[in-house]
mmCIF file of N, CA and C in Angstrom:
data_model
loop_
_atom_site.group_PDB
_atom_site.id
_atom_site.type_symbol
_atom_site.label_atom_id
_atom_site.label_comp_id
_atom_site.label_asym_id
_atom_site.label_seq_id
_atom_site.Cartn_x
_atom_site.Cartn_y
_atom_site.Cartn_z
ATOM 1 N N MET A 194 -20.629 4.053 28.353
ATOM 2 C CA MET A 194 -19.307 3.996 27.786
ATOM 3 C C MET A 194 -19.422 4.048 26.265
ATOM 4 N N ARG A 195 -18.591 4.859 25.654
ATOM 5 C CA ARG A 195 -18.637 5.023 24.195
ATOM 6 C C ARG A 195 -18.024 3.832 23.490
ATOM 7 N N LYS A 196 -18.609 3.506 22.333
ATOM 8 C CA LYS A 196 -18.031 2.462 21.495
ATOM 9 C C LYS A 196 -16.835 3.031 20.745
ATOM 10 N N PRO A 197 -15.773 2.237 20.606
ATOM 11 C CA PRO A 197 -14.630 2.731 19.838
ATOM 12 C C PRO A 197 -14.977 2.838 18.352
ATOM 13 N N ASP A 198 -14.318 3.755 17.721
ATOM 14 C CA ASP A 198 -14.522 3.959 16.294
ATOM 15 C C ASP A 198 -14.021 2.729 15.524
ATOM 16 N N PRO A 199 -14.790 2.240 14.547
ATOM 17 C CA PRO A 199 -14.345 1.053 13.796
ATOM 18 C C PRO A 199 -13.022 1.267 13.057
ATOM 19 N N LEU A 200 -12.772 2.470 12.570
ATOM 20 C CA LEU A 200 -11.497 2.735 11.898
ATOM 21 C C LEU A 200 -10.322 2.676 12.882
ATOM 22 N N MET A 201 -10.557 3.147 14.113
ATOM 23 C CA MET A 201 -9.520 3.079 15.121
ATOM 24 C C MET A 201 -9.225 1.620 15.476
ATOM 25 N N MET A 202 -10.271 0.807 15.609
ATOM 26 C CA MET A 202 -10.079 -0.601 15.918
ATOM 27 C C MET A 202 -9.322 -1.305 14.777
ATOM 28 N N MET A 203 -9.658 -0.952 13.544
ATOM 29 C CA MET A 203 -8.953 -1.531 12.397
ATOM 30 C C MET A 203 -7.484 -1.130 12.439
ATOM 31 N N GLY A 204 -7.206 0.113 12.778
ATOM 32 C CA GLY A 204 -5.821 0.567 12.883
ATOM 33 C C GLY A 204 -5.055 -0.156 13.969
ATOM 34 N N VAL A 205 -5.714 -0.391 15.106
ATOM 35 C CA VAL A 205 -5.065 -1.111 16.197
ATOM 36 C C VAL A 205 -4.768 -2.551 15.782
ATOM 37 N N LEU A 206 -5.722 -3.200 15.127
ATOM 38 C CA LEU A 206 -5.503 -4.577 14.676
ATOM 39 C C LEU A 206 -4.373 -4.661 13.659
ATOM 40 N N ILE A 207 -4.336 -3.732 12.723
ATOM 41 C CA ILE A 207 -3.273 -3.740 11.713
ATOM 42 C C ILE A 207 -1.918 -3.476 12.369
ATOM 43 N N ALA A 208 -1.865 -2.545 13.318
ATOM 44 C CA ALA A 208 -0.611 -2.256 14.016
ATOM 45 C C ALA A 208 -0.130 -3.477 14.805
ATOM 46 N N MET A 209 -1.050 -4.180 15.470
ATOM 47 C CA MET A 209 -0.673 -5.390 16.203
ATOM 48 C C MET A 209 -0.109 -6.448 15.266
ATOM 49 N N GLU A 210 -0.740 -6.630 14.125
ATOM 50 C CA GLU A 210 -0.277 -7.643 13.177
ATOM 51 C C GLU A 210 1.079 -7.268 12.581
ATOM 52 N N VAL A 211 1.283 -6.001 12.255
ATOM 53 C CA VAL A 211 2.561 -5.576 11.674
ATOM 54 C C VAL A 211 3.689 -5.759 12.683
ATOM 55 N N ILE A 212 3.460 -5.363 13.930
ATOM 56 C CA ILE A 212 4.483 -5.523 14.967
ATOM 57 C C ILE A 212 4.751 -7.003 15.221
ATOM 58 N N GLY A 213 3.700 -7.801 15.254
ATOM 59 C CA GLY A 213 3.876 -9.241 15.469
ATOM 60 C C GLY A 213 4.631 -9.911 14.341
ATOM 61 N N ILE A 214 4.308 -9.555 13.106
ATOM 62 C CA ILE A 214 5.018 -10.131 11.967
ATOM 63 C C ILE A 214 6.488 -9.712 11.980
ATOM 64 N N TYR A 215 6.749 -8.460 12.364
ATOM 65 C CA TYR A 215 8.139 -8.010 12.478
ATOM 66 C C TYR A 215 8.895 -8.827 13.528
ATOM 67 N N LEU A 216 8.262 -9.056 14.692
ATOM 68 C CA LEU A 216 8.933 -9.810 15.748
ATOM 69 C C LEU A 216 9.200 -11.251 15.336
ATOM 70 N N VAL A 217 8.242 -11.867 14.653
ATOM 71 C CA VAL A 217 8.442 -13.245 14.184
ATOM 72 C C VAL A 217 9.546 -13.300 13.131
ATOM 73 N N ALA A 218 9.521 -12.377 12.185
ATOM 74 C CA ALA A 218 10.561 -12.354 11.155
ATOM 75 C C ALA A 218 11.934 -12.109 11.773
ATOM 76 N N ASN A 219 12.005 -11.226 12.743
ATOM 77 C CA ASN A 219 13.277 -10.940 13.409
ATOM 78 C C ASN A 219 13.780 -12.162 14.174
ATOM 79 N N SER A 220 12.880 -12.868 14.857
ATOM 80 C CA SER A 220 13.326 -14.042 15.609
ATOM 81 C C SER A 220 13.734 -15.171 14.671
ATOM 82 N N LEU A 221 13.069 -15.308 13.522
ATOM 83 C CA LEU A 221 13.487 -16.323 12.558
ATOM 84 C C LEU A 221 14.824 -15.949 11.912
ATOM 85 N N TRP A 222 15.034 -14.669 11.668
ATOM 86 C CA TRP A 222 16.263 -14.223 11.015
ATOM 87 C C TRP A 222 17.475 -14.371 11.938
ATOM 88 N N THR A 223 17.311 -13.944 13.198
ATOM 89 C CA THR A 223 18.447 -13.960 14.120
ATOM 90 C C THR A 223 18.592 -15.277 14.867
ATOM 91 N N GLY A 224 17.525 -16.048 14.974
ATOM 92 C CA GLY A 224 17.595 -17.311 15.700
ATOM 93 C C GLY A 224 17.489 -17.158 17.197
ATOM 94 N N ARG A 225 16.937 -16.052 17.649
ATOM 95 C CA ARG A 225 16.750 -15.858 19.092
ATOM 96 C C ARG A 225 15.485 -15.059 19.358
ATOM 97 N N ILE A 226 14.867 -15.349 20.482
ATOM 98 C CA ILE A 226 13.692 -14.617 20.944
ATOM 99 C C ILE A 226 14.119 -13.848 22.184
ATOM 100 N N ARG A 227 13.872 -12.558 22.191
ATOM 101 C CA ARG A 227 14.294 -11.716 23.310
ATOM 102 C C ARG A 227 13.169 -11.582 24.320
ATOM 103 N N PHE A 228 13.475 -11.901 25.562
ATOM 104 C CA PHE A 228 12.583 -11.644 26.676
ATOM 105 C C PHE A 228 13.243 -10.612 27.572
ATOM 106 N N THR A 229 12.539 -10.201 28.590
ATOM 107 C CA THR A 229 13.094 -9.213 29.498
ATOM 108 C C THR A 229 14.295 -9.808 30.233
ATOM 109 N N GLY A 230 15.452 -9.331 29.874
ATOM 110 C CA GLY A 230 16.658 -9.737 30.579
ATOM 111 C C GLY A 230 17.397 -10.935 30.019
ATOM 112 N N HIS A 231 16.814 -11.708 29.129
ATOM 113 C CA HIS A 231 17.524 -12.857 28.580
ATOM 114 C C HIS A 231 17.016 -13.200 27.179
ATOM 115 N N PHE A 232 17.798 -14.013 26.488
ATOM 116 C CA PHE A 232 17.451 -14.468 25.143
ATOM 117 C C PHE A 232 17.207 -15.969 25.174
ATOM 118 N N VAL A 233 16.323 -16.439 24.303
ATOM 119 C CA VAL A 233 16.169 -17.867 24.050
ATOM 120 C C VAL A 233 16.747 -18.107 22.664
ATOM 121 N N GLU A 234 17.859 -18.823 22.612
ATOM 122 C CA GLU A 234 18.561 -19.063 21.350
ATOM 123 C C GLU A 234 18.094 -20.363 20.722
ATOM 124 N N ARG A 235 17.969 -20.363 19.401
ATOM 125 C CA ARG A 235 17.528 -21.556 18.679
ATOM 126 C C ARG A 235 18.562 -22.677 18.804
ATOM 127 N N VAL A 236 19.836 -22.333 18.859
ATOM 128 C CA VAL A 236 20.897 -23.351 18.920
ATOM 129 C C VAL A 236 20.943 -24.006 20.302
ATOM 130 N N GLN A 237 20.771 -23.216 21.359
ATOM 131 C CA GLN A 237 20.899 -23.742 22.719
ATOM 132 C C GLN A 237 19.637 -24.482 23.178
ATOM 133 N N ASP A 238 18.456 -23.925 22.906
ATOM 134 C CA ASP A 238 17.184 -24.520 23.334
ATOM 135 C C ASP A 238 16.233 -24.611 22.148
ATOM 136 N N PRO A 239 16.428 -25.587 21.265
ATOM 137 C CA PRO A 239 15.602 -25.610 20.050
ATOM 138 C C PRO A 239 14.117 -25.864 20.326
ATOM 139 N N TYR A 240 13.808 -26.777 21.238
ATOM 140 C CA TYR A 240 12.403 -27.075 21.500
ATOM 141 C C TYR A 240 11.685 -25.892 22.147
ATOM 142 N N LEU A 241 12.343 -25.268 23.126
ATOM 143 C CA LEU A 241 11.758 -24.104 23.782
ATOM 144 C C LEU A 241 11.574 -22.957 22.795
ATOM 145 N N TYR A 242 12.546 -22.763 21.901
ATOM 146 C CA TYR A 242 12.460 -21.708 20.884
ATOM 147 C C TYR A 242 11.250 -21.922 19.983
ATOM 148 N N TRP A 243 11.106 -23.133 19.425
ATOM 149 C CA TRP A 243 10.014 -23.387 18.480
ATOM 150 C C TRP A 243 8.666 -23.390 19.176
ATOM 151 N N ILE A 244 8.586 -23.884 20.407
ATOM 152 C CA ILE A 244 7.306 -23.859 21.135
ATOM 153 C C ILE A 244 6.883 -22.418 21.414
ATOM 154 N N GLU A 245 7.821 -21.587 21.844
ATOM 155 C CA GLU A 245 7.489 -20.185 22.108
ATOM 156 C C GLU A 245 7.115 -19.448 20.828
ATOM 157 N N LEU A 246 7.780 -19.761 19.728
ATOM 158 C CA LEU A 246 7.440 -19.133 18.452
ATOM 159 C C LEU A 246 6.044 -19.562 17.986
ATOM 160 N N ILE A 247 5.708 -20.837 18.153
ATOM 161 C CA ILE A 247 4.373 -21.326 17.784
ATOM 162 C C ILE A 247 3.303 -20.681 18.654
ATOM 163 N N LEU A 248 3.557 -20.568 19.964
ATOM 164 C CA LEU A 248 2.585 -19.923 20.851
ATOM 165 C C LEU A 248 2.393 -18.454 20.482
ATOM 166 N N PHE A 249 3.471 -17.776 20.123
ATOM 167 C CA PHE A 249 3.358 -16.379 19.724
ATOM 168 C C PHE A 249 2.545 -16.244 18.442
ATOM 169 N N LEU A 250 2.772 -17.142 17.483
ATOM 170 C CA LEU A 250 2.003 -17.109 16.236
ATOM 171 C C LEU A 250 0.529 -17.413 16.478
ATOM 172 N N CYS A 251 0.236 -18.338 17.381
ATOM 173 C CA CYS A 251 -1.163 -18.611 17.735
ATOM 174 C C CYS A 251 -1.803 -17.373 18.364
ATOM 175 N N GLY A 252 -1.044 -16.670 19.184
ATOM 176 C CA GLY A 252 -1.551 -15.429 19.763
ATOM 177 C C GLY A 252 -1.822 -14.364 18.719
ATOM 178 N N LEU A 253 -0.983 -14.326 17.674
ATOM 179 C CA LEU A 253 -1.210 -13.371 16.584
ATOM 180 C C LEU A 253 -2.515 -13.651 15.850
ATOM 181 N N VAL A 254 -2.930 -14.895 15.827
ATOM 182 C CA VAL A 254 -4.179 -15.253 15.148
ATOM 183 C C VAL A 254 -5.375 -15.117 16.082
ATOM 184 N N VAL A 255 -5.238 -15.613 17.311
ATOM 185 C CA VAL A 255 -6.375 -15.697 18.230
ATOM 186 C C VAL A 255 -6.756 -14.331 18.801
ATOM 187 N N LEU A 256 -5.799 -13.509 19.177
ATOM 188 C CA LEU A 256 -6.116 -12.230 19.823
ATOM 189 C C LEU A 256 -6.944 -11.294 18.937
ATOM 190 N N PRO A 257 -6.577 -11.067 17.673
ATOM 191 C CA PRO A 257 -7.440 -10.215 16.836
ATOM 192 C C PRO A 257 -8.822 -10.826 16.590
ATOM 193 N N LEU A 258 -8.883 -12.153 16.432
ATOM 194 C CA LEU A 258 -10.199 -12.783 16.253
ATOM 195 C C LEU A 258 -11.057 -12.618 17.497
ATOM 196 N N TRP A 259 -10.454 -12.740 18.670
ATOM 197 C CA TRP A 259 -11.185 -12.563 19.913
ATOM 198 C C TRP A 259 -11.668 -11.116 20.059
ATOM 199 N N MET A 260 -10.805 -10.150 19.666
ATOM 200 C CA MET A 260 -11.221 -8.749 19.737
ATOM 201 C C MET A 260 -12.397 -8.472 18.806
ATOM 202 N N LEU A 261 -12.343 -9.039 17.594
ATOM 203 C CA LEU A 261 -13.447 -8.850 16.652
ATOM 204 C C LEU A 261 -14.722 -9.528 17.154
ATOM 205 N N TYR A 262 -14.605 -10.699 17.734
ATOM 206 C CA TYR A 262 -15.766 -11.419 18.266
ATOM 207 C C TYR A 262 -16.386 -10.656 19.428
ATOM 208 N N ARG A 263 -15.544 -10.136 20.299
ATOM 209 C CA ARG A 263 -16.034 -9.375 21.448
ATOM 210 C C ARG A 263 -16.750 -8.108 20.982
ATOM 211 N N GLU A 264 -16.189 -7.430 19.981
ATOM 212 C CA GLU A 264 -16.818 -6.220 19.440
ATOM 213 C C GLU A 264 -18.156 -6.559 18.792
ATOM 214 N N ARG A 265 -18.217 -7.693 18.113
ATOM 215 C CA ARG A 265 -19.452 -8.107 17.438
ATOM 216 C C ARG A 265 -20.553 -8.443 18.442
ATOM 217 N N ARG A 266 -20.198 -9.042 19.587
ATOM 218 C CA ARG A 266 -21.191 -9.428 20.595
ATOM 219 C C ARG A 266 -21.799 -8.223 21.294
ATOM 220 N N LYS A 267 -21.064 -7.121 21.372
ATOM 221 C CA LYS A 267 -21.563 -5.933 22.069
ATOM 222 C C LYS A 267 -22.653 -5.226 21.287
ATOM 223 N N ARG A 268 -22.784 -5.507 20.008
ATOM 224 C CA ARG A 268 -23.783 -4.828 19.189
ATOM 225 C C ARG A 268 -25.163 -5.299 19.493
#
């Protein structure tokens, strides 16, 4: 199996971060997180909103680090 190009991996990581930052900024601006078929509103469910936002932000940090670690171990 071929190794992915490092520039392509960098592009994928940057694209993931840009999309994630956009989604977080949008949810902070509008006060709602959109899921398939329903919204979680900050006014109606404040604890659920903030917990889901924190989990999403943790995913934005952990997923790229895990991808970089996995790529580093294959060498």
